[in-house]
Coordinates of C-alpha atoms and ligand atoms in Angstrom, one line a residue:
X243 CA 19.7 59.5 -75.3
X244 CA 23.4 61.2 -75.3
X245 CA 25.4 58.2 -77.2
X246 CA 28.0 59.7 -74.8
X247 CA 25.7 57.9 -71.8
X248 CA 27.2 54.3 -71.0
X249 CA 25.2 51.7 -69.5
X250 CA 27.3 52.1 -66.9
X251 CA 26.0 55.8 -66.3
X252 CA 23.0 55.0 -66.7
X253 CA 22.8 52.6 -64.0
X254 CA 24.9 54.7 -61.4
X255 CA 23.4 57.4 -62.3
X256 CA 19.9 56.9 -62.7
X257 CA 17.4 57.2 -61.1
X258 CA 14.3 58.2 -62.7
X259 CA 15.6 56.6 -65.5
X260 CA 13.9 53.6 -64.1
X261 CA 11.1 55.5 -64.3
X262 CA 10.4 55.8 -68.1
X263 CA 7.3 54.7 -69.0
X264 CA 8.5 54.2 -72.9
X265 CA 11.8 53.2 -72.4
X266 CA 10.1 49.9 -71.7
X267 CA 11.0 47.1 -68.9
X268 CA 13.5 44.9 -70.6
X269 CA 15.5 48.2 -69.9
X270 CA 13.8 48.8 -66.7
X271 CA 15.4 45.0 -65.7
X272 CA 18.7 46.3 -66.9
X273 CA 19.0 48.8 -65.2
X274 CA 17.8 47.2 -62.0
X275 CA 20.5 45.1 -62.2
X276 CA 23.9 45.2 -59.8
X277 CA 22.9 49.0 -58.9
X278 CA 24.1 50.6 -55.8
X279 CA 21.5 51.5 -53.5
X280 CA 19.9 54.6 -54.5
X281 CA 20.6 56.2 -51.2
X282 CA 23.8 55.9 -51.7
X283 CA 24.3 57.5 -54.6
X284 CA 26.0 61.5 -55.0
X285 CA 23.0 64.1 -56.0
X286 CA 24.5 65.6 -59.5
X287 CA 26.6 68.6 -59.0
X288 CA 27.5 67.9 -55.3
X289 CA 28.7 65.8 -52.8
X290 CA 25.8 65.4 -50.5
X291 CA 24.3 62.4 -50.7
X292 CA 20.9 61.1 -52.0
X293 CA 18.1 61.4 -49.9
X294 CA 15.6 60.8 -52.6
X295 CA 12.3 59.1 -51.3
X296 CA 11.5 57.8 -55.2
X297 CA 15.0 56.7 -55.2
X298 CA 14.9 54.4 -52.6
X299 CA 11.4 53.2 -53.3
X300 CA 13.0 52.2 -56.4
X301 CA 15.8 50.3 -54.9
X302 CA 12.8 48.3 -53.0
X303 CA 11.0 47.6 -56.0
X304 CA 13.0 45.9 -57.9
X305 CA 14.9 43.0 -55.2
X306 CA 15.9 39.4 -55.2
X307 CA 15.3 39.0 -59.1
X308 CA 11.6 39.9 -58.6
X309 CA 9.7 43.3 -58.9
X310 CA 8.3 43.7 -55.3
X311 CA 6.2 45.9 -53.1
X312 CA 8.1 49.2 -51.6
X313 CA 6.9 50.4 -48.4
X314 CA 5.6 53.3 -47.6
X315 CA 8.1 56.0 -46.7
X316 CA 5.2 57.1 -43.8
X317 CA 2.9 55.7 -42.0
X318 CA -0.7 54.5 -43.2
X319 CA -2.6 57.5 -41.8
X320 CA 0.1 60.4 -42.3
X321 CA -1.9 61.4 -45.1
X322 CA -4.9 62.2 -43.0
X323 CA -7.3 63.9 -43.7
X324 CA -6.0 64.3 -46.9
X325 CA -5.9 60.9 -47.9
X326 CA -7.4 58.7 -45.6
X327 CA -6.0 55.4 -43.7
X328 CA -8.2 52.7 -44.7
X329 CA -7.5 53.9 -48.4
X330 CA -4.2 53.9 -48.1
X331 CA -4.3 50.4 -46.4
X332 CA -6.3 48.9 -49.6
X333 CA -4.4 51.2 -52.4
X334 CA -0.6 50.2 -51.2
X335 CA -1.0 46.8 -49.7
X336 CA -4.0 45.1 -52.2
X337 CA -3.9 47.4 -55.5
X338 CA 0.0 47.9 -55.8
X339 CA 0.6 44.4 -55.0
X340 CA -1.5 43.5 -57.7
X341 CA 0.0 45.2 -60.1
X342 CA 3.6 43.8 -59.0
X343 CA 2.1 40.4 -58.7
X344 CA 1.0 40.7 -62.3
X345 CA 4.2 42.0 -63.6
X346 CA 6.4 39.0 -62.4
X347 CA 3.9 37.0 -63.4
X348 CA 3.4 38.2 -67.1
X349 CA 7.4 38.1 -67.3
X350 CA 7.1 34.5 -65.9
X351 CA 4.6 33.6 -68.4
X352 CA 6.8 35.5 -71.1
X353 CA 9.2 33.6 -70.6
X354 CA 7.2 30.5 -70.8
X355 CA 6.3 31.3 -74.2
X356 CA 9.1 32.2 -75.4
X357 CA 10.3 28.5 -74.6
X358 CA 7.5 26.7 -75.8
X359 CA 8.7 27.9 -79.7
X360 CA 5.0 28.5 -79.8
X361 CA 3.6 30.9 -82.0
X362 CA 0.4 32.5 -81.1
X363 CA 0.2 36.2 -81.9
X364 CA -3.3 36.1 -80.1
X365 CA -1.7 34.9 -76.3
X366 CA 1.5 36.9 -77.3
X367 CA -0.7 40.2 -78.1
X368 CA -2.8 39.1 -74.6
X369 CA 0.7 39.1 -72.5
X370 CA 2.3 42.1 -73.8
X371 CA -1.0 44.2 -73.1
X372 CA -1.0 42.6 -69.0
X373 CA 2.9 43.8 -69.4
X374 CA 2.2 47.2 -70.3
X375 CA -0.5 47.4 -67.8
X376 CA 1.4 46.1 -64.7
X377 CA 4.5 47.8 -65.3
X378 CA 3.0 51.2 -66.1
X379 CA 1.1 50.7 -62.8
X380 CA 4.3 49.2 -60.5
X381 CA 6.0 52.3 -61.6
X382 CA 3.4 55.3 -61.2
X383 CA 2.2 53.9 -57.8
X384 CA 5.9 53.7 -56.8
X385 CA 6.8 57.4 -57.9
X386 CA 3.3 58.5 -56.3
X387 CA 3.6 57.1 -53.0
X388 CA 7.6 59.2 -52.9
X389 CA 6.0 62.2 -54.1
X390 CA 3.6 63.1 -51.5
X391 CA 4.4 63.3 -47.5
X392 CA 2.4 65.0 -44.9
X393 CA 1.9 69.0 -44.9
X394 CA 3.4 69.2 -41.2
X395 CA 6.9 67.3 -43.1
X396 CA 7.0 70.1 -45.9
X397 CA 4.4 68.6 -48.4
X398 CA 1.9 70.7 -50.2
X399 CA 2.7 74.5 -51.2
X400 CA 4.4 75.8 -53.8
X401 CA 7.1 74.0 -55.8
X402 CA 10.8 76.3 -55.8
X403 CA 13.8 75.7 -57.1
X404 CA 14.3 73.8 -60.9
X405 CA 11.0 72.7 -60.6
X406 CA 9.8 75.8 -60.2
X407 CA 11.4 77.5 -62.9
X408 CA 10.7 74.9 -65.3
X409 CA 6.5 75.0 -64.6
X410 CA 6.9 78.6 -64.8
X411 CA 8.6 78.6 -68.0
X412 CA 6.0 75.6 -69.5
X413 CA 2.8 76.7 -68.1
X414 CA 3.0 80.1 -67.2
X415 CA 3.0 80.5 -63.0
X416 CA 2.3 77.8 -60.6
X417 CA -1.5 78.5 -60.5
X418 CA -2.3 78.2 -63.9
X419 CA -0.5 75.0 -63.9
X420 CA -2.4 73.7 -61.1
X421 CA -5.6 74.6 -62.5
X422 CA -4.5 72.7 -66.0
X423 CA -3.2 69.6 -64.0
X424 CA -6.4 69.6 -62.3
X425 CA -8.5 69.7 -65.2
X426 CA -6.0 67.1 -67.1
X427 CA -6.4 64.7 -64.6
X428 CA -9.9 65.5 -63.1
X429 CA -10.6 64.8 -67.2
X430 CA -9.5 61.4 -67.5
X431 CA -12.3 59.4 -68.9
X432 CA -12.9 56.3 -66.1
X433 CA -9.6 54.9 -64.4
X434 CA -6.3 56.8 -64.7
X435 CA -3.4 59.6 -64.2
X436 CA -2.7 62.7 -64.6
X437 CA 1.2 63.1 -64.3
X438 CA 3.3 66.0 -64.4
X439 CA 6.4 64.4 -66.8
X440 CA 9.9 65.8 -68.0
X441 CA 10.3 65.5 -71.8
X442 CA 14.1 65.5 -72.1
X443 CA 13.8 65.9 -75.7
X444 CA 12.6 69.3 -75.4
X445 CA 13.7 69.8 -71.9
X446 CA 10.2 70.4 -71.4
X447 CA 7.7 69.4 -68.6
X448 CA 4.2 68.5 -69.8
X449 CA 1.3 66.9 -68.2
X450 CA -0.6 63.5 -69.5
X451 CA -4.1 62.6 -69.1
X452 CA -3.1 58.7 -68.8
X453 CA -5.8 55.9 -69.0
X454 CA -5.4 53.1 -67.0
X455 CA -1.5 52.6 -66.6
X456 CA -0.4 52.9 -69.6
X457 CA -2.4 54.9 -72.3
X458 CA -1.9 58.1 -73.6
X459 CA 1.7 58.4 -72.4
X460 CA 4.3 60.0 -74.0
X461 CA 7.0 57.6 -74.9
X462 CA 10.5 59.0 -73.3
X463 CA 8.4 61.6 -70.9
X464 CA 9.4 60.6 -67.6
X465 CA 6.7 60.9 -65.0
X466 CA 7.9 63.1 -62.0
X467 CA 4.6 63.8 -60.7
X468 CA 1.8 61.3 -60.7
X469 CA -1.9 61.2 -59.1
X470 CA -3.8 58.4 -59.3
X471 CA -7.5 58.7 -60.3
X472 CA -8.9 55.7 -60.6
X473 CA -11.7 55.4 -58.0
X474 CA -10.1 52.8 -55.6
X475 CA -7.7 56.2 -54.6
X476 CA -10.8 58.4 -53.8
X477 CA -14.2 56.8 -53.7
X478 CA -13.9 56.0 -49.5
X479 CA -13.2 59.5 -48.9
X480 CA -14.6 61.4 -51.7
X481 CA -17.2 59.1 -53.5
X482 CA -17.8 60.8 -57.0
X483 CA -15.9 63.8 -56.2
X484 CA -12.5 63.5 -57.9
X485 CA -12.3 67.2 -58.5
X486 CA -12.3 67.2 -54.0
X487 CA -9.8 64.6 -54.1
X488 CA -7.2 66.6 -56.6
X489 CA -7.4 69.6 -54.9
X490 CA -6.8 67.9 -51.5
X491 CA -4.2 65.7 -52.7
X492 CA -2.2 68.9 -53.4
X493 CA -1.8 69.0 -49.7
X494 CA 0.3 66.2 -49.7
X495 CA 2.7 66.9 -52.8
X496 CA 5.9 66.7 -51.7
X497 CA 7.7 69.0 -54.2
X498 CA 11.3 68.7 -53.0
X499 CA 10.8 65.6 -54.5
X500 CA 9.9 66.4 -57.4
X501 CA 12.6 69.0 -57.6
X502 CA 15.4 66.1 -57.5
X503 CA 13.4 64.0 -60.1
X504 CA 13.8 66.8 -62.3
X505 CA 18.0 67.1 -61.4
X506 CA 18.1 63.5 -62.0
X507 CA 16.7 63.2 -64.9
X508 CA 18.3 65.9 -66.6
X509 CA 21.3 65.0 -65.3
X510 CA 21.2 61.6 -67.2
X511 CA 20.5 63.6 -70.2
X512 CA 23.1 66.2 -69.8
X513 CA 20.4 68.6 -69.8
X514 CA 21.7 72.1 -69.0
X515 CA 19.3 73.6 -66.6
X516 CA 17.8 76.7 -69.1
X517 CA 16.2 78.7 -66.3
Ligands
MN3_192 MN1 -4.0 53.0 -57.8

């Protein structure tokens, strides 16, 4: 990070910075802490304001003290017949909520322990494994639900803009791309992600074959783009055909939003845009 980056910046100025799936949550909390809404906040380089979908997901995520459950930015069915209702229905309001149930409960029993004065590497090793888990899987599902919106509201296509220019310049044109995240993330032994992620390091977008939540990430890449394969996102709809369910799924990207992830993130980092 840019040692010229306060804490301050960092929480007024970003967004996907919550986002970081190696930064890890104790900076996650942090930065949830006495933000601004997200909607409020100026887009870099301009006055307009934020109209991020992740960004105000975000601000629901994270309320009251608690991680919580953001609503869907569209109804249950708008994904139809891309992604279907009753999927949708069990994926947002019984998966996700699992996964932020176990969050505030593994920093609740965190905290526990850390009272007690116990020391038991074995429970200790047992907690920090739930943590990884349910914060690597709060965060993807609330960037996933923001990234996609139905076709007839502008998702699917072709990315433009940064984005645009950034998978051209890291993976060639926007088909080969596709056909590489498709095969990264059709790949993924059992449950998983693939995720298009910005590397600021190299100010370079790769993509990640995760498992679970929380495997196989790249520590610093911030995910921009994530699809959920694990079976309880498909199998109604698409039983054993994950490969049906990518491609579809593409229907749904919404990749204006992807294009501010990108802004925001590199504006954190005082990224330059290269071309
Ligand atoms: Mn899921």
């Amino acid at each position: 990070m840019d040692p010229t980056l306060s804490r301050r910046d960092v929480v007024t100025k970003g967004l996907p910075a919550a986002a970081f799936l190696g930064a890890g949550l104790t900076g996650l909390q942090a930065m949830a802490q006495d933000r601004p809404p997200m909607r409020d906040r100026a887009m870099p380089g301009d006055d307009k304001k934020n109209e991020s979908v992740v960004a105000q997901l975000m601000a629901q995520a994270y309320a009251g003290g608690e991680y919580a459950l953001p609503k869907l930015p569209y109804g249950y069915d708008a994904l139809e017949p891309h992604i279907d209702e009753q999927t949708m229905r069990i994926h947002h309001d019984l998966h996700h909520q699992g996964y932020v149930d176990g969050l505030n409960k593994t920093l609740a029993s965190l905290k526990e322990y850390r009272q007690s004065g116990e020391d038991n590497a074995a429970l200790l090793y047992g907690l920090e494994r739930n943590l990884s888990f349910n914060g690597g899987g709060h965060l993807l599902h609330t960037i996933f639900w923001g990234t996609m919106c139905p076709p007839a509201q502008g998702g699917g296509g072709e990315p433009k803009g940064d984005i645009a220019k950034a998978i051209a310049k890291d993976f060639g044109s926007f088909d080969a791309f596709k056909k590489y995240f498709s095969s990264a993330a059709g790949g993924v032994k059992g449950s998983g992600w693939g995720v298009l992620a910005y590397q600021p390091l190299g100010d370079q977008c790769v993509v990640l074959s995760m498992n679970e939540h929380d495997m196989k990430a790249m520590v610093g890449a911030v995910p921009l783009l994530p699809v959920d394969v694990w079976e309880h996102a498909y199998y109604l709809k698409y039983q054993n055909k994950r490969s049906a369910y990518i491609e579809a799924w593409f229907n749904v990207v919404n990749w204006g939003e992807v294009d501010r992830g990108l802004k925001y993130v590199r504006a954190m980092y005082h990224m330059d845009h290269q071309g």
